[in-house]
PDB file of C-alpha atoms in Angstrom:
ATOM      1  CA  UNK N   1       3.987   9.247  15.140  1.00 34.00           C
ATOM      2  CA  UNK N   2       4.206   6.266  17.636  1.00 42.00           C
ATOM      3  CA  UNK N   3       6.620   3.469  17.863  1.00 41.00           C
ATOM      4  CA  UNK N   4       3.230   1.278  16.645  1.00 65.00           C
ATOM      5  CA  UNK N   5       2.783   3.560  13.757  1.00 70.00           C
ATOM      6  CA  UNK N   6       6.673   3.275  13.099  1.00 75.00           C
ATOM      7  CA  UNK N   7       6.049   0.106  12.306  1.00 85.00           C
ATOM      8  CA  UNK N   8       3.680   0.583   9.359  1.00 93.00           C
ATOM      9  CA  UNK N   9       5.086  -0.204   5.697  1.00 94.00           C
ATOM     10  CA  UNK N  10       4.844   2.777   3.343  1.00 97.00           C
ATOM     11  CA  UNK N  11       3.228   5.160   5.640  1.00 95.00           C
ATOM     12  CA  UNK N  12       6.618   7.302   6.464  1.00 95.00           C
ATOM     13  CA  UNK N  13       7.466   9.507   3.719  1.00 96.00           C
ATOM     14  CA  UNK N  14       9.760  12.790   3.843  1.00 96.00           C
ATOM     15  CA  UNK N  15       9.359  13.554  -0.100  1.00 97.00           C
ATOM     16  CA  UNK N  16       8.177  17.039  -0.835  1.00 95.00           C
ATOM     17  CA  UNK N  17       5.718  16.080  -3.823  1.00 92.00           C
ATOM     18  CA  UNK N  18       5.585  17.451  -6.900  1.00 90.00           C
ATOM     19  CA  UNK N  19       2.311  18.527  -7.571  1.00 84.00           C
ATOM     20  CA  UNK N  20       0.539  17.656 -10.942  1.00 78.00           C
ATOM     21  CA  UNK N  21      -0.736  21.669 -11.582  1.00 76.00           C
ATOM     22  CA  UNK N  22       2.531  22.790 -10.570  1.00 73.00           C
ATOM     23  CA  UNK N  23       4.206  25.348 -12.962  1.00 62.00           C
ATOM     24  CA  UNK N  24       7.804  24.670 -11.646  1.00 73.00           C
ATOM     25  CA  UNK N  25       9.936  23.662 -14.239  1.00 82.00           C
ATOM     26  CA  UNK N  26      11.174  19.827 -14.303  1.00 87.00           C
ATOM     27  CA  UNK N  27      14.509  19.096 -13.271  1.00 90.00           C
ATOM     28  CA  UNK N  28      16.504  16.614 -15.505  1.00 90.00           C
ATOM     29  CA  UNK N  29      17.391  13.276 -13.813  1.00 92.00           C
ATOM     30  CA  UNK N  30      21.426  13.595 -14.838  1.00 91.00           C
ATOM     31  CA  UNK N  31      21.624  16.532 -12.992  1.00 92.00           C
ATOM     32  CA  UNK N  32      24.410  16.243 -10.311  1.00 93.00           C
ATOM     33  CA  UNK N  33      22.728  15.842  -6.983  1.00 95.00           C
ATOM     34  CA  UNK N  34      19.770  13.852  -8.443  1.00 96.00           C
ATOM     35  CA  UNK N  35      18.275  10.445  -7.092  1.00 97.00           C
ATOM     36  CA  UNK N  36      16.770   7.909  -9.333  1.00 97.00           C
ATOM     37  CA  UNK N  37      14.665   4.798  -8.186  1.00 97.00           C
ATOM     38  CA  UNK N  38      14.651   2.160 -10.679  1.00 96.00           C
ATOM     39  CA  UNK N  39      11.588   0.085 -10.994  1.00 96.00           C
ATOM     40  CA  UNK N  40      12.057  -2.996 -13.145  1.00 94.00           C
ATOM     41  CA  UNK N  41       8.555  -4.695 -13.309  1.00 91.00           C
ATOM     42  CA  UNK N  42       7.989  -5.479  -9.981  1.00 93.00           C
ATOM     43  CA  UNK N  43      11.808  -5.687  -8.786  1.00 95.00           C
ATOM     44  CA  UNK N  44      13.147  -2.225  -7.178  1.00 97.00           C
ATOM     45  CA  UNK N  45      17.323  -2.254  -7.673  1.00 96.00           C
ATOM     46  CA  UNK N  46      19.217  -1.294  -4.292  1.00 97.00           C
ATOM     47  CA  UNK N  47      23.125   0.080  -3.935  1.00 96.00           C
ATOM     48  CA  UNK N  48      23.417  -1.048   0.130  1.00 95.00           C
ATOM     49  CA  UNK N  49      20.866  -0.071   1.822  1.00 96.00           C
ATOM     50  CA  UNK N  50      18.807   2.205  -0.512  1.00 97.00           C
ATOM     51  CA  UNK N  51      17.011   2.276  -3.751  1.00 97.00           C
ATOM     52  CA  UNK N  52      17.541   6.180  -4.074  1.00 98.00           C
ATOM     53  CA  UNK N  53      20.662   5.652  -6.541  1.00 97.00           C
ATOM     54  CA  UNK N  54      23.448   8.690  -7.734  1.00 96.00           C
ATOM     55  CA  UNK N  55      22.143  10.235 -11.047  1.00 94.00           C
ATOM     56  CA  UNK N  56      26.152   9.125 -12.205  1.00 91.00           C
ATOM     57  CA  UNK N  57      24.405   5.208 -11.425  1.00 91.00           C
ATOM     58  CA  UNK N  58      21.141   5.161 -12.825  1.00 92.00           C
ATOM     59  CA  UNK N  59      20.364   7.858 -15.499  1.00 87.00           C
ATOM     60  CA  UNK N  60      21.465   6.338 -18.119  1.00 88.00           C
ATOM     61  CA  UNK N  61      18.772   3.517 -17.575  1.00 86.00           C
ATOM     62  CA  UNK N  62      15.630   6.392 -18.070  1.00 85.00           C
ATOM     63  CA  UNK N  63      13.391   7.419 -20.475  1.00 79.00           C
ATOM     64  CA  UNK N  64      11.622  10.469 -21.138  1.00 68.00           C
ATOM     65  CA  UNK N  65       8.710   9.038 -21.000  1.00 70.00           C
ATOM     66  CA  UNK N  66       8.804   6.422 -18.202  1.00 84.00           C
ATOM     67  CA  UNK N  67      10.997   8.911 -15.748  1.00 92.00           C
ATOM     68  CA  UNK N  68       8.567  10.294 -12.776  1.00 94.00           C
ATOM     69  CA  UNK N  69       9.902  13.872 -11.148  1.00 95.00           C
ATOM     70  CA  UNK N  70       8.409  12.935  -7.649  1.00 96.00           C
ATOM     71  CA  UNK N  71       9.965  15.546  -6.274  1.00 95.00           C
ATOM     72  CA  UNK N  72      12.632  16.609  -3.710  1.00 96.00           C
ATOM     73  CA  UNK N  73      14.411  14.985  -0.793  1.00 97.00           C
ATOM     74  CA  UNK N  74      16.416  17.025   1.203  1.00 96.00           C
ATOM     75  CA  UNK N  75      16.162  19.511  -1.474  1.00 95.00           C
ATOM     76  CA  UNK N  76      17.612  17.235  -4.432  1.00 96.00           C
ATOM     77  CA  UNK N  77      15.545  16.062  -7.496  1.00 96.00           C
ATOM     78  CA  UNK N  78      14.134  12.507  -6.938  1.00 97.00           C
ATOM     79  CA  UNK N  79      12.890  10.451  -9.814  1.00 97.00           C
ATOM     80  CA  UNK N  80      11.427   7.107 -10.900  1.00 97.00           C
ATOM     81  CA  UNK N  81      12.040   5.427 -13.699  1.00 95.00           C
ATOM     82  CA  UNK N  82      10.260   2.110 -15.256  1.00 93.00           C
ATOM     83  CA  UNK N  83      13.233  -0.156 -17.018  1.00 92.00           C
ATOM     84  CA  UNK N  84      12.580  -3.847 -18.260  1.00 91.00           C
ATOM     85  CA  UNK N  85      11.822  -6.420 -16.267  1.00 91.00           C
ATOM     86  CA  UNK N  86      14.905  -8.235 -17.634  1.00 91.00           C
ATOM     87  CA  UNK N  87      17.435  -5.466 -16.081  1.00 89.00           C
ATOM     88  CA  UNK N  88      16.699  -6.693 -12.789  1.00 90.00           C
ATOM     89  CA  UNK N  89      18.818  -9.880 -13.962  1.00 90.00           C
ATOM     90  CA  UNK N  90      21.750  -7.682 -15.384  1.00 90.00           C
ATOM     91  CA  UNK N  91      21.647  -5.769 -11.975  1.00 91.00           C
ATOM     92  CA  UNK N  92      21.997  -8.861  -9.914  1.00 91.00           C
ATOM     93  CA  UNK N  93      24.587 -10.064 -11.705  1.00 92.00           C
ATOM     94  CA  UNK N  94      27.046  -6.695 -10.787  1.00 92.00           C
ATOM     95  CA  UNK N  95      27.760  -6.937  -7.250  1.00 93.00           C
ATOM     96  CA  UNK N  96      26.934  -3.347  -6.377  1.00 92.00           C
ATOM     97  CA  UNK N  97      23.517  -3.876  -6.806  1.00 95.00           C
ATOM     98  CA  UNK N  98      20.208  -6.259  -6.172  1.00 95.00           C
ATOM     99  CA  UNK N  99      16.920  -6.218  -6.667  1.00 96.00           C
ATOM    100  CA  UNK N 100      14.438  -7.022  -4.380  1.00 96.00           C
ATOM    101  CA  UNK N 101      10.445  -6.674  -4.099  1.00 96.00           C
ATOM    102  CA  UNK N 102       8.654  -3.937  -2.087  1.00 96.00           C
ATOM    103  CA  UNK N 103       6.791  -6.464   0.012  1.00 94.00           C
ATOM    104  CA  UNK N 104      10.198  -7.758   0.697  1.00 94.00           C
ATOM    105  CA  UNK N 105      11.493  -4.725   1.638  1.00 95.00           C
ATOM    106  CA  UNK N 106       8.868  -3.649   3.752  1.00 93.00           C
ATOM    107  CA  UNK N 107       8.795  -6.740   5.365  1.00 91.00           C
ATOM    108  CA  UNK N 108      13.043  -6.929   6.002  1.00 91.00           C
ATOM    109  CA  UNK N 109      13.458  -3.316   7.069  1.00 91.00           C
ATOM    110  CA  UNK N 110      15.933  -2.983   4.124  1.00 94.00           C
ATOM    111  CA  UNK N 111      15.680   0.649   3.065  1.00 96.00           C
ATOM    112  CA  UNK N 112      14.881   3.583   5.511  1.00 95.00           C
ATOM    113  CA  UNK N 113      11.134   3.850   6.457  1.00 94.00           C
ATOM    114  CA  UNK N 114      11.139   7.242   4.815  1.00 95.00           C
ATOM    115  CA  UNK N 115      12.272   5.654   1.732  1.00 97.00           C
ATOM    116  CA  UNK N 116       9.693   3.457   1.956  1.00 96.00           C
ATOM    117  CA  UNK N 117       7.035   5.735   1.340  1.00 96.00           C
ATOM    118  CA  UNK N 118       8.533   7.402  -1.593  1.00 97.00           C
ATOM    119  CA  UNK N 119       9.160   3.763  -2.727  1.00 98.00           C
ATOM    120  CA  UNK N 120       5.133   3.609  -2.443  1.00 97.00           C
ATOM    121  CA  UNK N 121       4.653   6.728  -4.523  1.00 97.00           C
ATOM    122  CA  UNK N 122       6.690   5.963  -7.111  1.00 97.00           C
ATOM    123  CA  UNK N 123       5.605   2.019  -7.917  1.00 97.00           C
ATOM    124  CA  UNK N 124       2.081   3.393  -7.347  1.00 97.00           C
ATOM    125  CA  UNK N 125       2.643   6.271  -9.984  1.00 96.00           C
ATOM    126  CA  UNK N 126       4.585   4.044 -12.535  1.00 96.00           C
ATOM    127  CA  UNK N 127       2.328   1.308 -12.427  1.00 95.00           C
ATOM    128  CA  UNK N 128      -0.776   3.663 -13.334  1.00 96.00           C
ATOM    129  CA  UNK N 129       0.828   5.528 -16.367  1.00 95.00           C
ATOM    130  CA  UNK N 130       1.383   1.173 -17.434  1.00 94.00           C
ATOM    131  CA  UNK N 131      -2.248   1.280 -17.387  1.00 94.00           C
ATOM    132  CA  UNK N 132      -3.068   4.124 -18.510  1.00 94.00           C
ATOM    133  CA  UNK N 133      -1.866   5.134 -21.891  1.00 95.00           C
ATOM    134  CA  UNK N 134      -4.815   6.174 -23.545  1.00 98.00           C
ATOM    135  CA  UNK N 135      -7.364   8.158 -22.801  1.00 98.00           C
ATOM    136  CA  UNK N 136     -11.266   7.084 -21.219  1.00 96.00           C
ATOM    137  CA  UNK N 137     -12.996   9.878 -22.735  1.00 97.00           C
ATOM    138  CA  UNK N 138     -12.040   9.765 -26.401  1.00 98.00           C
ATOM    139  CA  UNK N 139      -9.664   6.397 -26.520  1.00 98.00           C
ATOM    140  CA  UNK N 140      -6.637   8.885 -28.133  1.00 98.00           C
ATOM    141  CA  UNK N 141      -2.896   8.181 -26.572  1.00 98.00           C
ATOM    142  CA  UNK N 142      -2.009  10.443 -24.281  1.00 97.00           C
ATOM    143  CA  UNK N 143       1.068  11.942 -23.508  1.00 94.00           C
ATOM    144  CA  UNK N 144       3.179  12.087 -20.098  1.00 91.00           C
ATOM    145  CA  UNK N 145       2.823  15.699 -18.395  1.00 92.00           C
ATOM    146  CA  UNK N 146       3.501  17.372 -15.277  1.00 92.00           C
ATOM    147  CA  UNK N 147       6.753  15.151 -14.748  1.00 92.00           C
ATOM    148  CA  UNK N 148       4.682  12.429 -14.765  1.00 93.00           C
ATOM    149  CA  UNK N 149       1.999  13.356 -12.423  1.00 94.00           C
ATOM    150  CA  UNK N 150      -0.960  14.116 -15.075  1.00 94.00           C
ATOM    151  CA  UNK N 151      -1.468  12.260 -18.595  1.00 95.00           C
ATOM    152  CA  UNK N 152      -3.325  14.570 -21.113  1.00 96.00           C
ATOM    153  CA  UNK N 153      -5.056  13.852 -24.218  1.00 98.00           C
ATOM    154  CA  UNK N 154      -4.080  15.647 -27.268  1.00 97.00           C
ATOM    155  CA  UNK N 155      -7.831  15.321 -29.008  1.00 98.00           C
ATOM    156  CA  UNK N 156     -10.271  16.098 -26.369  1.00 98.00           C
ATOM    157  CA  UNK N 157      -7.679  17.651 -23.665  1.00 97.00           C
ATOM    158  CA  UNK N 158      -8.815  15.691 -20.950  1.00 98.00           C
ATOM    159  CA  UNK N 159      -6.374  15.731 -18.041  1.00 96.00           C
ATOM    160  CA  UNK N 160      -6.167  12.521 -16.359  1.00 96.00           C
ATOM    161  CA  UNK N 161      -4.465  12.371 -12.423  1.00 96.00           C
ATOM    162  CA  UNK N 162      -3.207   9.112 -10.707  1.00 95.00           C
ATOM    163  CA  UNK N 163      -5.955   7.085  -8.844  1.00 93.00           C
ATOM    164  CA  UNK N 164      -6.118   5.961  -5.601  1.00 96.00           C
ATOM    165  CA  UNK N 165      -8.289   3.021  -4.543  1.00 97.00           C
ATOM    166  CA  UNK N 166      -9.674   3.089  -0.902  1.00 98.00           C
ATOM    167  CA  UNK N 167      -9.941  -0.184   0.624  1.00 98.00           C
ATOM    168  CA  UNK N 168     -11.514  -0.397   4.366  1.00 98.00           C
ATOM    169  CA  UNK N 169      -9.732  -2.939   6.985  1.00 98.00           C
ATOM    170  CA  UNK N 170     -11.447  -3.264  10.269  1.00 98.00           C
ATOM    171  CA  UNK N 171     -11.385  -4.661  13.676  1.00 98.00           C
ATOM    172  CA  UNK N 172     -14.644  -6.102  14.727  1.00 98.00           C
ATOM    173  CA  UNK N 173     -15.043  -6.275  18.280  1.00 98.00           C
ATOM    174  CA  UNK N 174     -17.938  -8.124  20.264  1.00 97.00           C
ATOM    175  CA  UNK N 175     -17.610  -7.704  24.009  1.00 94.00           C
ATOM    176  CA  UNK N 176     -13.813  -8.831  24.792  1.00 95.00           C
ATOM    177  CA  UNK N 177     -13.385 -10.939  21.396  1.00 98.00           C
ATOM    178  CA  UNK N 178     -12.482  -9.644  18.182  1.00 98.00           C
ATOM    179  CA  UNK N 179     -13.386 -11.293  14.501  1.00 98.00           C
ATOM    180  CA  UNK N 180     -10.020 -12.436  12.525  1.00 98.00           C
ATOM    181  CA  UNK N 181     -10.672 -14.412   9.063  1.00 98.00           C
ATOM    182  CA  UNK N 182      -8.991 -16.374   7.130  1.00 97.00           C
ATOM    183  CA  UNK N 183      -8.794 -15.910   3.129  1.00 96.00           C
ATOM    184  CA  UNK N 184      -8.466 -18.980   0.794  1.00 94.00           C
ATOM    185  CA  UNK N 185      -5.058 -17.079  -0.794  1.00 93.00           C
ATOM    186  CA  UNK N 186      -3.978 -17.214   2.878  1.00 95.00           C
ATOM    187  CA  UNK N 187      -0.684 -19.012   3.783  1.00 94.00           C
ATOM    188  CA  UNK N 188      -1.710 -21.960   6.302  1.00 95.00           C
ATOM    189  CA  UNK N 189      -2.979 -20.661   9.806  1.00 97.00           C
ATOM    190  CA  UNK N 190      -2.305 -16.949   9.375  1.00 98.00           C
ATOM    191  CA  UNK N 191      -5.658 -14.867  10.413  1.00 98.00           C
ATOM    192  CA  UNK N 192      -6.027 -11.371   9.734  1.00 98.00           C
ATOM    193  CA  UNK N 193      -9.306  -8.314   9.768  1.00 98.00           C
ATOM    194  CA  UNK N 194     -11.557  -8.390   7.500  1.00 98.00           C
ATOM    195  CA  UNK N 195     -11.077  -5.857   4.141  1.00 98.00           C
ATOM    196  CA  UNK N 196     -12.998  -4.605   1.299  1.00 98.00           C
ATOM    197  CA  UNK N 197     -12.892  -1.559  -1.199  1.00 98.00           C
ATOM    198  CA  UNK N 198     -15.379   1.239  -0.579  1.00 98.00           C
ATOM    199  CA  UNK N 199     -17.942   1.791  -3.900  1.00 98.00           C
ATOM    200  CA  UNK N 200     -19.148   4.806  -5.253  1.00 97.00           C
ATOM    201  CA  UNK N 201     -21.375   6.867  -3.521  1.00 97.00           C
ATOM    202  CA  UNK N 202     -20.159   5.263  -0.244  1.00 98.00           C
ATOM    203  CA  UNK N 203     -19.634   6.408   3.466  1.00 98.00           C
ATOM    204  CA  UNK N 204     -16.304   4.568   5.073  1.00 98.00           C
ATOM    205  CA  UNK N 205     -18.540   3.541   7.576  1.00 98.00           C
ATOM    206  CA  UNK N 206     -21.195   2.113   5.616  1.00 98.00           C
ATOM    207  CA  UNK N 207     -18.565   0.431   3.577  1.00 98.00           C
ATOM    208  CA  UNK N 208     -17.322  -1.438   6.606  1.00 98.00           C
ATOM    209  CA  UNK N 209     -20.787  -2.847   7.786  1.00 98.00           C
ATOM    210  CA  UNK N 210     -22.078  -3.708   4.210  1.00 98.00           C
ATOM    211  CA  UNK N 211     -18.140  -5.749   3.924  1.00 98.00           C
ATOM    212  CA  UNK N 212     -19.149  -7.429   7.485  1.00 98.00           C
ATOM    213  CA  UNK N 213     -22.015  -8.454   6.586  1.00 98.00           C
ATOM    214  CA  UNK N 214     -21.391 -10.086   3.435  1.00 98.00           C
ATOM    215  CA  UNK N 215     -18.568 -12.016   4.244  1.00 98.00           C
ATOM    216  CA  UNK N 216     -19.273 -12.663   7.523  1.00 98.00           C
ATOM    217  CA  UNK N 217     -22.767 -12.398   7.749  1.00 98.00           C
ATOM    218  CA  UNK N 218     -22.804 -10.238  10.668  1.00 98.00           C
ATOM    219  CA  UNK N 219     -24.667  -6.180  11.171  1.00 98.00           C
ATOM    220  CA  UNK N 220     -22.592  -4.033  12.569  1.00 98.00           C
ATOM    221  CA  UNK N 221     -23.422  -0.486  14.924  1.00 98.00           C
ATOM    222  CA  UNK N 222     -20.984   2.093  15.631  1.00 97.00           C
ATOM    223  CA  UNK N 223     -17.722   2.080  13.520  1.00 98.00           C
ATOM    224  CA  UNK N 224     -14.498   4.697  14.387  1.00 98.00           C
ATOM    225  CA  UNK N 225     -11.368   5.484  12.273  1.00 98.00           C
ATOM    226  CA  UNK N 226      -7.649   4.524  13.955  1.00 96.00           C
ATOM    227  CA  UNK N 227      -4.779   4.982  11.112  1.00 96.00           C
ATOM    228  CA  UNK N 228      -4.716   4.348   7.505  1.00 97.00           C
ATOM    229  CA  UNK N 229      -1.627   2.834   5.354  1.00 97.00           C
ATOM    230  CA  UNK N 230      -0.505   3.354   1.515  1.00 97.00           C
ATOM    231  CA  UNK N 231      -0.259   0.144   0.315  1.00 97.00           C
ATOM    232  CA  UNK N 232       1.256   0.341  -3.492  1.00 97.00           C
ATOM    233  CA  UNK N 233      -0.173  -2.835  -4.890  1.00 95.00           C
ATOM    234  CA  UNK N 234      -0.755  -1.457  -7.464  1.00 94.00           C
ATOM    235  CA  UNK N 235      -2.070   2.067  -5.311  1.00 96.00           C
ATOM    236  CA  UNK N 236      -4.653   1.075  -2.426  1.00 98.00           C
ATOM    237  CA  UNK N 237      -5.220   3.370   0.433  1.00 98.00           C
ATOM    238  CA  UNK N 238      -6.010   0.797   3.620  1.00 98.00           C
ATOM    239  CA  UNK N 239      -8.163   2.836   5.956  1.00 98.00           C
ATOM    240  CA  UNK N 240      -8.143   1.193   9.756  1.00 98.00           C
ATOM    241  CA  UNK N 241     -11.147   0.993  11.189  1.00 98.00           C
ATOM    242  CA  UNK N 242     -12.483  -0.395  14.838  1.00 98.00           C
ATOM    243  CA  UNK N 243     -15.921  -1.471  14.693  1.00 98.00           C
ATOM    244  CA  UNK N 244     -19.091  -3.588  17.120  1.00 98.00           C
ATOM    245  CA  UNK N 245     -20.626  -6.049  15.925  1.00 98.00           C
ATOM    246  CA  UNK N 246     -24.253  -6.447  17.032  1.00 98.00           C
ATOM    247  CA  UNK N 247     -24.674 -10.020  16.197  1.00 97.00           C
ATOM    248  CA  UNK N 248     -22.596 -13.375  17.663  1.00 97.00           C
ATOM    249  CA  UNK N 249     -23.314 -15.778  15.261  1.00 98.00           C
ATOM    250  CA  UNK N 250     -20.896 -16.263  11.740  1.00 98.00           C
ATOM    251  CA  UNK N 251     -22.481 -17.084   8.512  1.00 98.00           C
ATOM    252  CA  UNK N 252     -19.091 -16.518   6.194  1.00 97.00           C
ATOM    253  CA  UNK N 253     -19.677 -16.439   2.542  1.00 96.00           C
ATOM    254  CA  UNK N 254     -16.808 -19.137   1.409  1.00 96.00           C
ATOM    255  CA  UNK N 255     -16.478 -17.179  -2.022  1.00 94.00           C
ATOM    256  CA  UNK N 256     -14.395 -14.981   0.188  1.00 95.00           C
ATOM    257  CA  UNK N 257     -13.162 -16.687   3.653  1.00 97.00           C
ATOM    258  CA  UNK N 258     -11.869 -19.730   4.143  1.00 97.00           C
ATOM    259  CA  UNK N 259     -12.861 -19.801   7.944  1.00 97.00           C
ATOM    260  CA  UNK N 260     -13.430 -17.028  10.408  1.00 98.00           C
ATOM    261  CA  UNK N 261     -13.978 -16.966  14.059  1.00 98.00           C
ATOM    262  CA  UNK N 262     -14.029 -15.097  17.331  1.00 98.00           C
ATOM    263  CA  UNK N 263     -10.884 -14.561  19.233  1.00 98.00           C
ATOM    264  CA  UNK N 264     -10.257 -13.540  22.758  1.00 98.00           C
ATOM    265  CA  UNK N 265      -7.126 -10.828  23.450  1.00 97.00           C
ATOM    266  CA  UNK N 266      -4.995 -13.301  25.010  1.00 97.00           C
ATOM    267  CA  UNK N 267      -5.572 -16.020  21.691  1.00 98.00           C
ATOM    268  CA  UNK N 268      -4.615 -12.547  19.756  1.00 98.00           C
ATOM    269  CA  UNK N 269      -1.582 -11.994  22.022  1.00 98.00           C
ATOM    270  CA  UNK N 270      -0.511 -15.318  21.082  1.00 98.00           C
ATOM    271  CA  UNK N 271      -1.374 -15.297  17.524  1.00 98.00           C
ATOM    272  CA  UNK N 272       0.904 -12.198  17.513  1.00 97.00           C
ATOM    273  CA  UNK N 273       3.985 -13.758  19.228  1.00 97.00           C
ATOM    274  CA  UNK N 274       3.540 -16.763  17.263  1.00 97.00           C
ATOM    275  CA  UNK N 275       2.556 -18.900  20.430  1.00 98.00           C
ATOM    276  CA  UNK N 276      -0.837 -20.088  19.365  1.00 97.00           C
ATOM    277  CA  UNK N 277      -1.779 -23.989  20.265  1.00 97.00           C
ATOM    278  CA  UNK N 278      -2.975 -24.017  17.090  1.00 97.00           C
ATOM    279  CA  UNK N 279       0.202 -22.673  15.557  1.00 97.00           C
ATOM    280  CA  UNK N 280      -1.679 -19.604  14.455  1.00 98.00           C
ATOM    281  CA  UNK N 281      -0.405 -16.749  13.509  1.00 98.00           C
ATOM    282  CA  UNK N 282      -0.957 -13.241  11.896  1.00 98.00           C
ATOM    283  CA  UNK N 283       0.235 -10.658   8.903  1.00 97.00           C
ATOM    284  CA  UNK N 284       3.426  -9.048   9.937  1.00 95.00           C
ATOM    285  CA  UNK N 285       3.859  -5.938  12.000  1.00 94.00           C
ATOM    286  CA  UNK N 286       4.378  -4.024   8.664  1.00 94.00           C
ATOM    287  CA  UNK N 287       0.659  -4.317   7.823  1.00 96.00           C
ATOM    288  CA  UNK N 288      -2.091  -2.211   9.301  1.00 97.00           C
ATOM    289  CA  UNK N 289      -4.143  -5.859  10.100  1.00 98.00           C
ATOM    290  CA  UNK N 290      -1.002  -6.089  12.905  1.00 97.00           C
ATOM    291  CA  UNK N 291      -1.526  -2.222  14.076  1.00 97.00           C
ATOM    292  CA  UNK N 292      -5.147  -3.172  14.658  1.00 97.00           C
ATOM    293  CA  UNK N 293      -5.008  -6.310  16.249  1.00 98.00           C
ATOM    294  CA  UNK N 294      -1.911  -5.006  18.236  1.00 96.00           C
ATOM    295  CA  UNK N 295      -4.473  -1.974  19.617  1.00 96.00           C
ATOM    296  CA  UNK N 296      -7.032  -4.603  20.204  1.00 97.00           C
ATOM    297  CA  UNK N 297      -4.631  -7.230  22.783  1.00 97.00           C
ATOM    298  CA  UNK N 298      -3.617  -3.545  24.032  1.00 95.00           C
ATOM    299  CA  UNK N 299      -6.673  -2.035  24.932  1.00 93.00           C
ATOM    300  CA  UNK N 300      -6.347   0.930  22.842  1.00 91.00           C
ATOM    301  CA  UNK N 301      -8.762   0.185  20.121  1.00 90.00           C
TER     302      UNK N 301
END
């Protein structure tokens, strides 16, 4: 991986999965060398400098049936477990402990970039068994299986598996300019690539030029893959794209951008080292926008 890629939030992970059609037997999370992340509501609780807390700290906080097995680290047990939101205030108040967001760790470097990833996995994971607790088939409850990694119904016997959502981000390049927009949930002056989720039925390259075109109004001609990034909110796949445009002029649909514009490599380079006349800037070098944009003032993308 290169130093850019380093630099990508919840795309480092050394967690050896476990798999939802695995026949392993689950460890339990008191066991003496296990790790427990605790996840209350959208607060993660740290010891230090990690989130992956002694079994003797945290397992008295889980449930059977909120605790994830993810898997092993190192070869120890690793689990997640879902507590109230309202523990994150009885954490704070003991000074071994805080609670902080994963954007906010991401974007601080507070935990190991490792740990970020298996930070990703396991808000992702919790936050889909939150939404789904019954089942689409037959509408029965279903029950927590596979440590957590499968829900099953108990009428029908559906299995049901943890989604992910892919979401294209690209880099639209005309000669030596590059497209950046602005969304209206945007803090002021911060530009970034355009993004969209792919739909059924849909090519990632197709889903890039039909997302060009509608909010920006412009066709696009031959598109290429560069990295991709887990981004756990709630559990999006960003796939990084370069792609030419094969128009110049910008009709944006203001439904979904507040401005967007062509920008030359050395108006990027500024943007990025926050020395824009303009006082623009861009997302921060833990988001794959950055990678791309970075690649593009580079000449690498």
């Amino acid at each position: 991986m290169s130093a850019r890629l380093d630099q990508l939030g919840y795309a480092e992970s050394r967690l050896v999965r476990h798999s939802a059609e695995s026949s392993d037997l689950v460890p339990k999370p008191d066991a003496p060398d296990a790790r427990i992340v605790l996840v209350a509501g959208d607060r993660i609780v740290l010891a230090g400098d990690t989130a992956l807390l002694p079994s003797g700290q945290a397992a008295s906080a889980c449930h059977a049936d909120l605790t994830l097995f993810l898997g092993r680290l190192d070869g120890a047990p690793v689990f997640a477990c879902a507590v109230s939101p309202e523990a994150a205030d009885g954490y704070e108040s003991d000074p071994g402990f805080r609670t902080t967001d994963l954007r906010s760790l991401a974007a601080e470097n507070a935990v190991a970039p490792h740990e970020l990833g298996l930070l990703a996995t396991a808000k992702s994971i919790l936050a889909w068994h939150a939404r789904h607790g019954f089942c689409a088939n037959c509408g029965t409850a279903t029950r927590f299986a596979a440590g957590g990694f499968r829900r099953e119904c108990p009428t029908c016997e559906t299995h049901h598996f943890p989604r992910v959502d892919p979401v294209v981000i690209m880099l639209i390049r005309r000669g030596e300019s590059c497209l950046l927009g602005r969304s209206p949930r945007f803090k002021e002056g911060m530009y970034s690539c355009l993004a969209g989720f792919l739909e059924p039925g849909e090519t990632i390259e197709d889903a890039v030029r039909r997302e060009t075109l509608e909010e920006a109004g412009l066709r696009i001609g031959a598109v290429a893959y560069h990295a991709s990034q887990p981004w756990p909110f709630p559990s999006s796949l960003m796939i990084g794209c370069a792609a030419d445009s094969l128009d110049d002029a910008i009709t944006i649909d203001p439904a979904e951008l507040a401005d967007a514009r062509w920008f030359t490599r050395d108006e990027v380079s500024a943007m990025i080292a926050g020395t824009h006349g303009e006082g623009l800037t861009v997302p921060p070098p833990m988001a794959i926008a950055h990678l791309l944009m970075r690649a593009f003032v580079e000449e690498r993308l």
